[in-house]
mmCIF file of C-alpha atoms in Angstrom:
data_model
loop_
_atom_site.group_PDB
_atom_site.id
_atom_site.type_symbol
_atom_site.label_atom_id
_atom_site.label_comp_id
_atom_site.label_asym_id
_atom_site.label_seq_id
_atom_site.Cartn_x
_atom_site.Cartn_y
_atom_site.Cartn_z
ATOM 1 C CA UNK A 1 -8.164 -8.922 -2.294
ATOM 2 C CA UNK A 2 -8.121 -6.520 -5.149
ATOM 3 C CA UNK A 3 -4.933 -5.674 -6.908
ATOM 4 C CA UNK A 4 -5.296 -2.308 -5.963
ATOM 5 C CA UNK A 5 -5.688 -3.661 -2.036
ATOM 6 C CA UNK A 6 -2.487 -5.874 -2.777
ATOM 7 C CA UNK A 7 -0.790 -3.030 -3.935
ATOM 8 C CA UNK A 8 -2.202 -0.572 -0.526
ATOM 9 C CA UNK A 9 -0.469 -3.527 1.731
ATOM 10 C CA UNK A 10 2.683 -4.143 0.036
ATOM 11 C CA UNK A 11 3.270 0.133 0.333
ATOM 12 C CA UNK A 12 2.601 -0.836 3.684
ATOM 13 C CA UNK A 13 5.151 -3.680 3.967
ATOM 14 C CA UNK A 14 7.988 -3.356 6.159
ATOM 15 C CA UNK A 15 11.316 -2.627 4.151
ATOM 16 C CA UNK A 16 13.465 -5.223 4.920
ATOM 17 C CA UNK A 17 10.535 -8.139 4.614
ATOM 18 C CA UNK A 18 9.926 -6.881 1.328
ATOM 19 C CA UNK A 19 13.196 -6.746 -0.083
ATOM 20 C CA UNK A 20 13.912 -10.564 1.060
ATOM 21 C CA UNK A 21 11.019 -11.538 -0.781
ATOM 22 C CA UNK A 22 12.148 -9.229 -3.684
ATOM 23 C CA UNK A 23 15.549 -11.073 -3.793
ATOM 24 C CA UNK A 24 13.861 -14.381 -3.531
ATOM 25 C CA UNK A 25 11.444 -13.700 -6.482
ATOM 26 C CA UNK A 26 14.533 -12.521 -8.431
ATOM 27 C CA UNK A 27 16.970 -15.873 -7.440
ATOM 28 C CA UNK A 28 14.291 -17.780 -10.110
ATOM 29 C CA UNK A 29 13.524 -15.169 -12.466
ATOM 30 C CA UNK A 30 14.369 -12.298 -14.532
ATOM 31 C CA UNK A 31 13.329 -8.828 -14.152
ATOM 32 C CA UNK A 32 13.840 -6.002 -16.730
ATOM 33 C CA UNK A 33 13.524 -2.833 -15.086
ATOM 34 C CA UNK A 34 10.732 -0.211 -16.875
ATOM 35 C CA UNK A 35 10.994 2.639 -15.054
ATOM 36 C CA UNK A 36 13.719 2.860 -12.511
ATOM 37 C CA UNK A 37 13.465 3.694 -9.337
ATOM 38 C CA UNK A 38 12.544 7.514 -9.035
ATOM 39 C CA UNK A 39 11.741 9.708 -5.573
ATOM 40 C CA UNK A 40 9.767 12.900 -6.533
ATOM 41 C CA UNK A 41 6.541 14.288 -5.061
ATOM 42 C CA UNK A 42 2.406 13.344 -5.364
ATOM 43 C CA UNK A 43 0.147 16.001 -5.012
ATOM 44 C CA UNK A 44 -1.931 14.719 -1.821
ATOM 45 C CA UNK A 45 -6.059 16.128 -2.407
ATOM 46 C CA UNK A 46 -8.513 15.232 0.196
ATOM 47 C CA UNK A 47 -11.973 15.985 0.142
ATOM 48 C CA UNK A 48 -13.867 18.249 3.180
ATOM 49 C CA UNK A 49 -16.468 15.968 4.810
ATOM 50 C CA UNK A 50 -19.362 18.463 5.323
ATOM 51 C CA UNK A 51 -19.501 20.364 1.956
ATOM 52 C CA UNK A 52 -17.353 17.861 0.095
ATOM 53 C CA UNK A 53 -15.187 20.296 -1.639
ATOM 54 C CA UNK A 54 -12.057 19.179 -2.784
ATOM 55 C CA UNK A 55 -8.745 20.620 -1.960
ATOM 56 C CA UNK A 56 -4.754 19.937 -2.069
ATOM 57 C CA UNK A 57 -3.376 18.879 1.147
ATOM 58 C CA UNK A 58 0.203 18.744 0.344
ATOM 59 C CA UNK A 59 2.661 17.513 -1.964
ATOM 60 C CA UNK A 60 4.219 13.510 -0.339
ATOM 61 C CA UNK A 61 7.587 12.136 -0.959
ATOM 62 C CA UNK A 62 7.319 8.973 -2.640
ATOM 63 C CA UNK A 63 9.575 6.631 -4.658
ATOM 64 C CA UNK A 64 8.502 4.635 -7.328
ATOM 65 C CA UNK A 65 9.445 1.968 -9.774
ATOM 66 C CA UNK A 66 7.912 -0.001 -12.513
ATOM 67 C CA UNK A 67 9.291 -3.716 -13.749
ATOM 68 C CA UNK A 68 8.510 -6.941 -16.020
ATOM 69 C CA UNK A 69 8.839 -10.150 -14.507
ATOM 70 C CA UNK A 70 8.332 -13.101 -17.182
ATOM 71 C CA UNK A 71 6.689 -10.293 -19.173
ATOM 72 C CA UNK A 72 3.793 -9.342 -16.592
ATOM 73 C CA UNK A 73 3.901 -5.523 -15.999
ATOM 74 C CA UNK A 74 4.704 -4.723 -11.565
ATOM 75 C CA UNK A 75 4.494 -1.350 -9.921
ATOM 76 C CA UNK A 76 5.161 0.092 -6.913
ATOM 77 C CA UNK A 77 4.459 3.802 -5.528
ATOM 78 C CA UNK A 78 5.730 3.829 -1.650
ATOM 79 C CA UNK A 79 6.039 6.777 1.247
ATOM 80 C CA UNK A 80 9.236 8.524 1.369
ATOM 81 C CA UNK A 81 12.452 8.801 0.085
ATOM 82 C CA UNK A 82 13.706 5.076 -0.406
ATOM 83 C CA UNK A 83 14.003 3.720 -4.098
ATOM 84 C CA UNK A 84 15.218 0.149 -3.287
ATOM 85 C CA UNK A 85 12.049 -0.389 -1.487
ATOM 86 C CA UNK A 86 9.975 0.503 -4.363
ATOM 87 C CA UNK A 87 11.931 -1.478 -6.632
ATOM 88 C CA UNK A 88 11.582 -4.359 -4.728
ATOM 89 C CA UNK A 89 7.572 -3.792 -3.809
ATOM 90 C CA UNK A 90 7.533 -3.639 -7.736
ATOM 91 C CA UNK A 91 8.773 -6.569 -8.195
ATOM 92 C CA UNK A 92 6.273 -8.774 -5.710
ATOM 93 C CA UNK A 93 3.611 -6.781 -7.097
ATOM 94 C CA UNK A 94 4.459 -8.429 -10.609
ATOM 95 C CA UNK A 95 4.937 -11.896 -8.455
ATOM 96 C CA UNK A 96 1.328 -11.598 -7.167
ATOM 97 C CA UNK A 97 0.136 -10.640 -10.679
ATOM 98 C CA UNK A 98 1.487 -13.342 -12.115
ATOM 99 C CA UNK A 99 0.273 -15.951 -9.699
ATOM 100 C CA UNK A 100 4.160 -16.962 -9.057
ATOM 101 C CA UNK A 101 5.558 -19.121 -6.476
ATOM 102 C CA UNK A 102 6.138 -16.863 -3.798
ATOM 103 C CA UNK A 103 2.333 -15.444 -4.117
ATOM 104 C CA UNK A 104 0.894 -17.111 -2.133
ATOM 105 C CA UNK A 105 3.389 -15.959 0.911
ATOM 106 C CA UNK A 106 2.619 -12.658 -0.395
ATOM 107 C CA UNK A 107 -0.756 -12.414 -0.248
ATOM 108 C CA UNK A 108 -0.556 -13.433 3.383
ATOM 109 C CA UNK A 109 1.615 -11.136 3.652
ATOM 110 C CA UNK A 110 -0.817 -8.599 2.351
ATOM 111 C CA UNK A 111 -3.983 -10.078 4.740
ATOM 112 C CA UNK A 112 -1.606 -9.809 7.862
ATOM 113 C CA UNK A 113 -0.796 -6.225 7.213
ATOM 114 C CA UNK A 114 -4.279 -5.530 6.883
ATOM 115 C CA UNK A 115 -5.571 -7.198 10.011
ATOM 116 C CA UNK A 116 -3.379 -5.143 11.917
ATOM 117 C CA UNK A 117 -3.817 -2.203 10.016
ATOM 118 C CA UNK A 118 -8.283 -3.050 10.918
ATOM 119 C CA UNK A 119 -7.304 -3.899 14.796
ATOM 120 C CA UNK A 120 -5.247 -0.540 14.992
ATOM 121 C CA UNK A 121 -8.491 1.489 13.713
ATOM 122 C CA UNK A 122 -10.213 -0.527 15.795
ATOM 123 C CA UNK A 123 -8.577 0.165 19.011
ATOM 124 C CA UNK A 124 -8.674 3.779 17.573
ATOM 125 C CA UNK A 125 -12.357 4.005 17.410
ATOM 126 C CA UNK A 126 -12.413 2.275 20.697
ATOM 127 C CA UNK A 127 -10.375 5.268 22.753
ATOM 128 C CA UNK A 128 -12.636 7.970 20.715
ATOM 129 C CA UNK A 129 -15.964 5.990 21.268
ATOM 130 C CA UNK A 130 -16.284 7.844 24.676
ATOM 131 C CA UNK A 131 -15.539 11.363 23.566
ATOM 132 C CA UNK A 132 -19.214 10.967 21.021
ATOM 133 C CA UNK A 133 -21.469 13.174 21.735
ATOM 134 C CA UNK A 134 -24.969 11.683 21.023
ATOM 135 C CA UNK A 135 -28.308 14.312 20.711
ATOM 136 C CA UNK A 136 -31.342 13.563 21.440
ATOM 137 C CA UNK A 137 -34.223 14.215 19.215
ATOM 138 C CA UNK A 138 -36.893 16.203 20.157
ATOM 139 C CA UNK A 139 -40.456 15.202 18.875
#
């Protein structure tokens, strides 16, 4: 996985998984804190599908934090209005990017939150798959 795919799952994480593994990442290292913790609002754009215009959707809550661990830079950016999280998704982000002990754990972490994430689209897809309308073509 890509960091940026590491960094999609761990937003993804449930709270109180990832600030266990936060705490045990920080029980063998130190962390200096960059940027604490901070809630404030993303501009959301999306892009139309049929003329591909771009437009703002809405401005998201998010929280986000940025840390050192052993001198390798972690960030987090999560949903909502819950700082602690973000510091501690910050802080395994900087685990994984410094191939620590506990990365391993959290990059299976990462690939189980994904394989639900694919089988929940997928069961998605499955309950819209007889709504398609399919044309013919005419010759």
């Amino acid at each position: 996985m890509s960091r940026e795919e590491l960094c999609q799952w761990l937003a993804a994480a449930e709270r109180a998984e990832l600030i266990s593994l936060a705490n045990e990442v920080l029980s063998t290292t130190d962390v200096e804190v960059v940027r604490g913790p901070e809630v404030g609002t993303v501009a959301t754009q999306v892009r139309e599908p049929i003329a591909g215009t771009r437009f703002l959707l809405c401005d998201a809550l998010v929280s986000s934090a940025e840390v050192l661990l052993d001198g390798v830079p972690g960030w987090s950016m999560r949903l909502g209005d819950d700082p602690e999280a973000a510091l501690a998704q910050a802080v395994c982000e900087a685990e994984l990017v410094r191939d620590g002990e506990l990365a391993p754990r959290l990059r299976q972490l990462c690939a189980d939150i994904a394989a639900v994430h694919r089988m929940a689209r997928a069961a998605e897809w499955e309950q819209l798959a007889p709504t398609v309308v399919e044309f013919e073509e005419i010759p």
